[in-house]
XYZ file of C-alpha atoms in Angstrom:
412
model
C -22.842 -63.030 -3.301
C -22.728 -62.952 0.442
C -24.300 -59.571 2.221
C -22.837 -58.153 5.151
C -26.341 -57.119 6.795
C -26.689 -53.368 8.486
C -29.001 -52.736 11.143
C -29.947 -49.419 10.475
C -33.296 -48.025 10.037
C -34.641 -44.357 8.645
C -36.191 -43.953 11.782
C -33.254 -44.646 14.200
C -31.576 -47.585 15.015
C -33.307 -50.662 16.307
C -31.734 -53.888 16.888
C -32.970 -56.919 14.440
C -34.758 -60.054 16.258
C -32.423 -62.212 15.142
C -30.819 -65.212 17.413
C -27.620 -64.668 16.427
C -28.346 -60.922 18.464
C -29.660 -62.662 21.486
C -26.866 -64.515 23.186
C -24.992 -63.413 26.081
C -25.754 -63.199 29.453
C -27.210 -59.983 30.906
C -24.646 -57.606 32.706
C -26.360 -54.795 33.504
C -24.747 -52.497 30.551
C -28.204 -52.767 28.244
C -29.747 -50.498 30.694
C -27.392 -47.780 28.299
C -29.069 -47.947 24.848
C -25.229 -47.933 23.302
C -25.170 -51.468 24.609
C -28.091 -52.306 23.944
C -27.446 -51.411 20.273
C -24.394 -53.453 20.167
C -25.542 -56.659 21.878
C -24.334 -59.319 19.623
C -22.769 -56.814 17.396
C -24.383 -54.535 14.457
C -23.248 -57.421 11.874
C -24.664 -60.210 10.378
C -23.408 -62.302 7.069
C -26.820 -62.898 5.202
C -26.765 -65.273 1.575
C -28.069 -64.146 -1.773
C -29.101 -67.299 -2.667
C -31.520 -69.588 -1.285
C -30.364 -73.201 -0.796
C -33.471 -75.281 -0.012
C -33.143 -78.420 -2.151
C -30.624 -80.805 -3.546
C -30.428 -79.204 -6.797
C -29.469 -75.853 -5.678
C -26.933 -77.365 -2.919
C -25.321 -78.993 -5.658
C -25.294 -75.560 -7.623
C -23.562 -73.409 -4.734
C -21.522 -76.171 -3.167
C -19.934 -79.388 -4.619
C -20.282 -80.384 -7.168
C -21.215 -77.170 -9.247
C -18.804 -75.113 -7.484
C -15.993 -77.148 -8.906
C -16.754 -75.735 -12.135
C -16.632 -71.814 -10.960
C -13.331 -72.752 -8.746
C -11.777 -74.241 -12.041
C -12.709 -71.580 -14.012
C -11.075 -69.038 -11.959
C -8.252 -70.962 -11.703
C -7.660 -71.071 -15.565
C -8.354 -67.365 -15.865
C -7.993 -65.535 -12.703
C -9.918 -61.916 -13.244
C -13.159 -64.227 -13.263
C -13.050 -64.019 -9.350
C -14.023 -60.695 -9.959
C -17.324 -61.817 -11.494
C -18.145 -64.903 -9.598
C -17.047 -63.924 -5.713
C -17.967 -61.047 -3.566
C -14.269 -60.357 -3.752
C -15.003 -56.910 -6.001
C -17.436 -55.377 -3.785
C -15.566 -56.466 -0.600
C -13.119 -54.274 1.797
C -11.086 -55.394 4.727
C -11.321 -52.679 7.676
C -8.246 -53.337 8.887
C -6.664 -51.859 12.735
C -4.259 -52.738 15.065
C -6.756 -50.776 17.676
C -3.463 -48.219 18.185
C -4.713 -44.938 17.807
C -8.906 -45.103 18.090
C -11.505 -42.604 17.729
C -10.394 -40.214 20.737
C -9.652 -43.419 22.609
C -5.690 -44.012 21.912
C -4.422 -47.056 22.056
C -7.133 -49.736 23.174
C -6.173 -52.716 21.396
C -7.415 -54.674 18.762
C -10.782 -56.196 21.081
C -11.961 -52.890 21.694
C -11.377 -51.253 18.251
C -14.194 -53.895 17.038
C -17.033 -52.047 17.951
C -15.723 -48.934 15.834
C -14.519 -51.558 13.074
C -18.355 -52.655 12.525
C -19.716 -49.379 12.707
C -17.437 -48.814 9.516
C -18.561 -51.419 8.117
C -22.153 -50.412 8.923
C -21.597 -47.047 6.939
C -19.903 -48.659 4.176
C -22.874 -51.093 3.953
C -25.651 -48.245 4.047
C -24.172 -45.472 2.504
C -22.699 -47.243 -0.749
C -23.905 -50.534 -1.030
C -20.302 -51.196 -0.223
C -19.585 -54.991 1.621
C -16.554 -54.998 4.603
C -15.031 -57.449 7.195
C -13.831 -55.775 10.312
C -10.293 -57.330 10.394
C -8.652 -56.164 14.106
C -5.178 -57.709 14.194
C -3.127 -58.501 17.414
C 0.434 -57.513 16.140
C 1.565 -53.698 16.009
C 5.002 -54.002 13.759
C 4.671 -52.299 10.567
C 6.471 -55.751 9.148
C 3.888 -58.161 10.706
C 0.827 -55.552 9.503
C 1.837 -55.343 6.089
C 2.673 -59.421 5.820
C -0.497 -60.061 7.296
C -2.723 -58.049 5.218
C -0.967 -59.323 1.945
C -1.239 -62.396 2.728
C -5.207 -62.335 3.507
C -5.480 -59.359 0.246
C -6.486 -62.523 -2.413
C -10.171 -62.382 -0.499
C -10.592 -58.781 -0.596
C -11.023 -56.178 -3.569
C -10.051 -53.273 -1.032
C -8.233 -52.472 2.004
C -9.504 -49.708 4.269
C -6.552 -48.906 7.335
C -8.284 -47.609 10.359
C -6.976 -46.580 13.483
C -3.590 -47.236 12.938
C -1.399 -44.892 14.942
C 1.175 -42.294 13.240
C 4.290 -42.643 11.872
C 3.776 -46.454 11.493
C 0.382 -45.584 9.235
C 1.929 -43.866 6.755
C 4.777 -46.913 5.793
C 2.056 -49.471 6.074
C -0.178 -47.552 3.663
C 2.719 -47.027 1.895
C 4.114 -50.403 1.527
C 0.621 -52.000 0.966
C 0.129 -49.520 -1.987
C 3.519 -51.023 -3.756
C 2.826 -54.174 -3.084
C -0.704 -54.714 -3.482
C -2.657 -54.207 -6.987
C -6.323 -53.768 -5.349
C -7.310 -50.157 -3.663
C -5.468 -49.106 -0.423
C -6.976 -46.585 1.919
C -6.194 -44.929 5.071
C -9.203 -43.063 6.235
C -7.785 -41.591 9.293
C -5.474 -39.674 6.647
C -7.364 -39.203 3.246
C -11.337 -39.819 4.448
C -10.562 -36.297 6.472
C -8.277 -34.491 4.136
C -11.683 -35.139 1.267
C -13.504 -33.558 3.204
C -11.922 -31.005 4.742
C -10.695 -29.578 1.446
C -14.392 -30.046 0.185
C -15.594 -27.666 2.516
C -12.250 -25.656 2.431
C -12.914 -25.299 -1.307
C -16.504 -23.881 -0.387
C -15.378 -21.599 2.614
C -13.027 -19.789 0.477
C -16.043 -19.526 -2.338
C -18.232 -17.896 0.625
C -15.630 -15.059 1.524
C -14.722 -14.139 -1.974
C -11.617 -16.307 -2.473
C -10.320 -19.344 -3.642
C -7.711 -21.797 -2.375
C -4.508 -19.845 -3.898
C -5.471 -16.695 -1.582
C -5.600 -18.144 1.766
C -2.687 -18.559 4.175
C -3.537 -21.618 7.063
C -2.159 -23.343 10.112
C -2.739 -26.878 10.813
C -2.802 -27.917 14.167
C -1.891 -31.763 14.240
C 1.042 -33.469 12.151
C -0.750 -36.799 12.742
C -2.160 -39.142 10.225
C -4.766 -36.429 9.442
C -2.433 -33.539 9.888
C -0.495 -34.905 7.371
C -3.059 -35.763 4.673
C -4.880 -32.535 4.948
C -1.782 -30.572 3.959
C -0.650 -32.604 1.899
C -4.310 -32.505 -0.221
C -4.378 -28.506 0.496
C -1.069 -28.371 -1.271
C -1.963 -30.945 -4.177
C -5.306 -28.566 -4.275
C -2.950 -25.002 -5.006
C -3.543 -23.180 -1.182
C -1.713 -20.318 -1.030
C 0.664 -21.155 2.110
C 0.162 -23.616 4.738
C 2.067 -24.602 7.719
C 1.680 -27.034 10.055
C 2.646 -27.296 13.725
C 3.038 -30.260 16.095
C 3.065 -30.456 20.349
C 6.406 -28.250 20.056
C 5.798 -25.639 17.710
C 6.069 -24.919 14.273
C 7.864 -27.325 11.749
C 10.561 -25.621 9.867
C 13.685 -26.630 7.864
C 15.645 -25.434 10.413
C 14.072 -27.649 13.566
C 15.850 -30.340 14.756
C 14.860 -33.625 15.898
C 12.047 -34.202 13.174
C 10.974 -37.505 11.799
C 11.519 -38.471 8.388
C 7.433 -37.590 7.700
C 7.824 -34.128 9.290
C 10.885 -33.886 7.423
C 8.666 -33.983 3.986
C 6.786 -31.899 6.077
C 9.507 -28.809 6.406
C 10.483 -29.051 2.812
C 6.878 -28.833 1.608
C 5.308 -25.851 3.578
C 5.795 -22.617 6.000
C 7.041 -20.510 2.972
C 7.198 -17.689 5.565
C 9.378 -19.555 7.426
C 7.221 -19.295 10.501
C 9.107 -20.931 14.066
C 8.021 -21.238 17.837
C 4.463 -21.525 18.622
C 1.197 -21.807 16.506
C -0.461 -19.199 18.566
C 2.431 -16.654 16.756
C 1.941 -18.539 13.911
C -2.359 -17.895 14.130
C -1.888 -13.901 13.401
C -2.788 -12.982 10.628
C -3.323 -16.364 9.312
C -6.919 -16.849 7.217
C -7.517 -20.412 8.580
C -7.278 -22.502 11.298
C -7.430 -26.049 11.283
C -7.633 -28.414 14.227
C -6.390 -31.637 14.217
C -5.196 -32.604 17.577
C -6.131 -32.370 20.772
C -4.735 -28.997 21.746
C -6.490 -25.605 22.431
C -6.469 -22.572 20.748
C -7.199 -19.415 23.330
C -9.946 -16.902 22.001
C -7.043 -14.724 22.220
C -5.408 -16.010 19.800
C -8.410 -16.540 17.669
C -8.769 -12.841 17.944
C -5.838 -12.025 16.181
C -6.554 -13.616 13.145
C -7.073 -12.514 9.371
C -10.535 -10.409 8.487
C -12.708 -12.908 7.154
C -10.765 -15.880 8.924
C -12.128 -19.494 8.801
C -11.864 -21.974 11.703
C -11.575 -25.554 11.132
C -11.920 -26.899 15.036
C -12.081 -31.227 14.468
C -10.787 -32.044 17.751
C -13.292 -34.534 18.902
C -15.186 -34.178 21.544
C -13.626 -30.763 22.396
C -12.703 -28.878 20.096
C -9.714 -26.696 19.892
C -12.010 -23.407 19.660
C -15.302 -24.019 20.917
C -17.844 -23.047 18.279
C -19.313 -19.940 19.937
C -16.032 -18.422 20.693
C -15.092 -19.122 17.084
C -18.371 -17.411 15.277
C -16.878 -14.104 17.276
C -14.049 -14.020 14.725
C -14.573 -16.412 12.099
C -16.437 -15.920 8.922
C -16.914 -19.757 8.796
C -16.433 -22.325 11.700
C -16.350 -26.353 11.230
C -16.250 -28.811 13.710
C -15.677 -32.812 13.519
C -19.170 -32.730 15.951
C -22.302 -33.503 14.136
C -24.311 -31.673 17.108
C -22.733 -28.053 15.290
C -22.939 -27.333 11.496
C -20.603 -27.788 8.431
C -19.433 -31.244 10.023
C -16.233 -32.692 8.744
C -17.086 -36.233 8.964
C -15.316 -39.001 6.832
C -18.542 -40.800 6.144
C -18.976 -38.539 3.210
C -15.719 -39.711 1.796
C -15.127 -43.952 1.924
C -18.433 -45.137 0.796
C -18.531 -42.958 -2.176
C -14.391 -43.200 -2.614
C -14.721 -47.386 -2.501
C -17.908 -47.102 -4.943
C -16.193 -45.503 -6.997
C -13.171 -47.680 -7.336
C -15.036 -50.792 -7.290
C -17.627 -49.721 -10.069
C -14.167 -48.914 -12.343
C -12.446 -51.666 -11.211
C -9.334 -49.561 -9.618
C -5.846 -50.849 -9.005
C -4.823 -47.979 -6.799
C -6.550 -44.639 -5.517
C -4.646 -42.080 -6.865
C -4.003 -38.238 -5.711
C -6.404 -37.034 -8.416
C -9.302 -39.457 -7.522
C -8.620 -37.826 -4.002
C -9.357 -34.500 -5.214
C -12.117 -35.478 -7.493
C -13.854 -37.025 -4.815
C -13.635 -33.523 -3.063
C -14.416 -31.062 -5.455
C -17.614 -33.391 -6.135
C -18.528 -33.155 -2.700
C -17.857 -29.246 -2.554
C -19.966 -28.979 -5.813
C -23.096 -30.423 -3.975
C -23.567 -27.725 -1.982
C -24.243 -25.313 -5.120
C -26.085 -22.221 -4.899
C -27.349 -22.741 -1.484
C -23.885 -22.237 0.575
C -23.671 -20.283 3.010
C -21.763 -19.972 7.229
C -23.559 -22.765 8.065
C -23.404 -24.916 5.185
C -20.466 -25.283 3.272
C -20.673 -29.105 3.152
C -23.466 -31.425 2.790
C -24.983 -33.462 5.753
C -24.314 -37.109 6.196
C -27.525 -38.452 5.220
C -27.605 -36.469 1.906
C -28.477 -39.423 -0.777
C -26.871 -37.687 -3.344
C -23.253 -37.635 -1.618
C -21.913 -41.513 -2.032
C -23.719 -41.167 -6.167
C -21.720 -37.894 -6.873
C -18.311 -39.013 -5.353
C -18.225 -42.706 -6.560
C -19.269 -41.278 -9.845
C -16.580 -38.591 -10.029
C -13.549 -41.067 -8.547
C -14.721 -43.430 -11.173
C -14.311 -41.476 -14.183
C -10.671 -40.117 -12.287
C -9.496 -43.791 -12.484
C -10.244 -44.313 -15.767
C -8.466 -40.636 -16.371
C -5.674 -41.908 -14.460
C -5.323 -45.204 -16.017
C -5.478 -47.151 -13.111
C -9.296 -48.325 -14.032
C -9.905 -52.025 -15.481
C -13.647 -51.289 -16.570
């Protein structure tokens, strides 16, 4: 099996003195250590088998691989066994909608497309091909990514800008029988309900009791209220760059259509700064600001959800003036809502039960196992575990796993 190799150490990360990290001519840049981490990329494709005589060249190339390719051909499901194919993802972006970047294009999405890759690699033992495609029609994505899906036991969407995510995740899902997942959407909606599960737990409540406001009706906006509402919140309504969506607003897409038939039970219209009084939680997913005003006016024990990156809608300090509980999508504050604690453990999972799909529930398995981590020892500033806590990728692969099989969409 073929290793995608990770350049990370416990220590901090130091480049590998390797040639195929030496080439390139000097421009200056290295003098900033981000460049001079991703000289030559933070990627390699290592083997797991040595090849240093005839008799194991003729083993893992002609003519002993003739025997594996036949076999596969005669019964299919043996690629599972004799490929990398079922521990392999495709990272797949158009480069439309990066990081806080926008639309960049598919050249400069690659450096965020290995560092995925990277996490996948080191946090779950998880294998992954950055895959940046030069097309941006939902037709062309979906084609494409079919067509290359017979190489891959996964397909992770990054990046990919709103509305057009949700029909290509969408489309891919009916069409393809191997794991489709959009991490912009369902990465952050794990683990924001994770640590909305917990913040609730600190003040006394649970889910059902709070009323919230989302800030965002992006690819994340979406999947967080969606998951809130799958997860039993109380109310939740969601408001966009002109106010709150309501049955009654005109002009909405077909997505914030769903949208207005789903929440704002109160009926709540104009802006999310009326909306924000009164409300028990906050939470940020654009790039818009939230006055300490408005802060100010919300519920006793409120909780503030600020993942705007790098600024976020509150700013921390301003928040802790009101808030019970404050999150951030920065790792430099606590209780950050970062999608690394999601993928690697959501792919594990899926791969070690041999999943056709990623259902809903394995969604909110994955999140109350992450919320459970935290135990006995929650509290303002941790409601959710840190990044580089081992036991996060075990304890979400483990509980999506045993969801699949649940769900019946497990073929081990």
């Amino acid at each position: 099996m073929a290793d995608v190799g990770v350049h990370a150490k416990p220590e901090g990360f130091e480049k590998l003195s390797t040639d195929a990290h030496t080439h390139g001519t000097s421009t200056g840049l290295d003098q900033d250590p981000a460049f001079a981490l991703h000289r030559g990329g933070k990627l390699h494709v290592t083997s797991s088998v040595d090849v240093n005589d005839q008799a194991s060249l003729s083993l893992a190339y002609t003519p002993g691989v003739a025997r594996v390719c036949d076999a596969i051909a005669e019964t299919p499901e043996l690629v599972e066994t004799y490929t990398w194919k079922s521990n392999l993802v495709a990272v797949v972006t158009d480069g439309t909608a990066v990081l806080g970047l926008g639309n960049i294009g598919p050249e400069a999405s690659l450096p965020v497309m290995e560092g995925k890759s990277l996490l996948f690699k080191q946090f779950s033992g998880v294998d992954s091909v950055p895959i940046a495609l030069s097309c941006t029609d939902v037709d062309e994505i979906v084609e494409t990514v079919v067509r290359m899906a017979p190489s891959f036991g996964g397909i992770n969407l990054e990046d990919i800008s709103a509305p057009r995510c949700f029909e290509i995740e969408r489309r891919l899902r009916e069409r393809l029988d191997i794991p489709v997942f959009h991490d912009d959407q369902h990465g952050t909606a794990i683990v924001a309900v994770a640590a909305l599960r917990n913040a609730a737990r600190l003040t006394g409540r649970t889910l059902g009791d709070l009323r919230a406001v989302v800030s965002g009706a992006g690819a994340a906006g979406v999947a967080v209220t969606k998951m809130l509402l799958d997860g039993g919140i109380g109310d939740i309504a969601v408001a966009d760059s002109k106010g709150m969506i309501h049955e009654g607003r005109e002009g909405l897409t077909p997505v914030k259509r769903e949208l207005a038939a789903l929440t704002n039970k109160a009926g709540l219209e104009g802006s999310i700064e009326s909306a924000l009084e009164g409300a028990d939680v906050f939470i940020g997913l654009s790039a818009g600001e939230v006055p300490e005003s408005v802060v100010a006016t919300m519920a006793e024990n409120a909780i503030v959800f600020a993942m705007a990156n790098p600024n976020p809608e509150v700013h921390p300090d301003v928040a802790r003036k009101y808030a019970s509980v404050v999150a951030t999508g920065r790792s430099d504050f606590p209780n950050q809502i970062n999608n690394v604690l999601a993928f690697p453990g959501v792919f594990r999972g899926a791969f070690d039960a041999g999943a056709s799909d990623i259902t809903e529930n394995m969604k909110q398995a994955a999140a109350t196992a992450l919320a459970d981590l935290v135990g006995d020892d929650l509290s303002a500033d941790y409601i959710i575990p840190g990044p580089f806590d081992e036991r996060v990728a075990p304890a979400v692969a483990a509980a999506v796993a045993a969801q699949a099989r649940e769900d019946g969409v497990a073929g081990r």
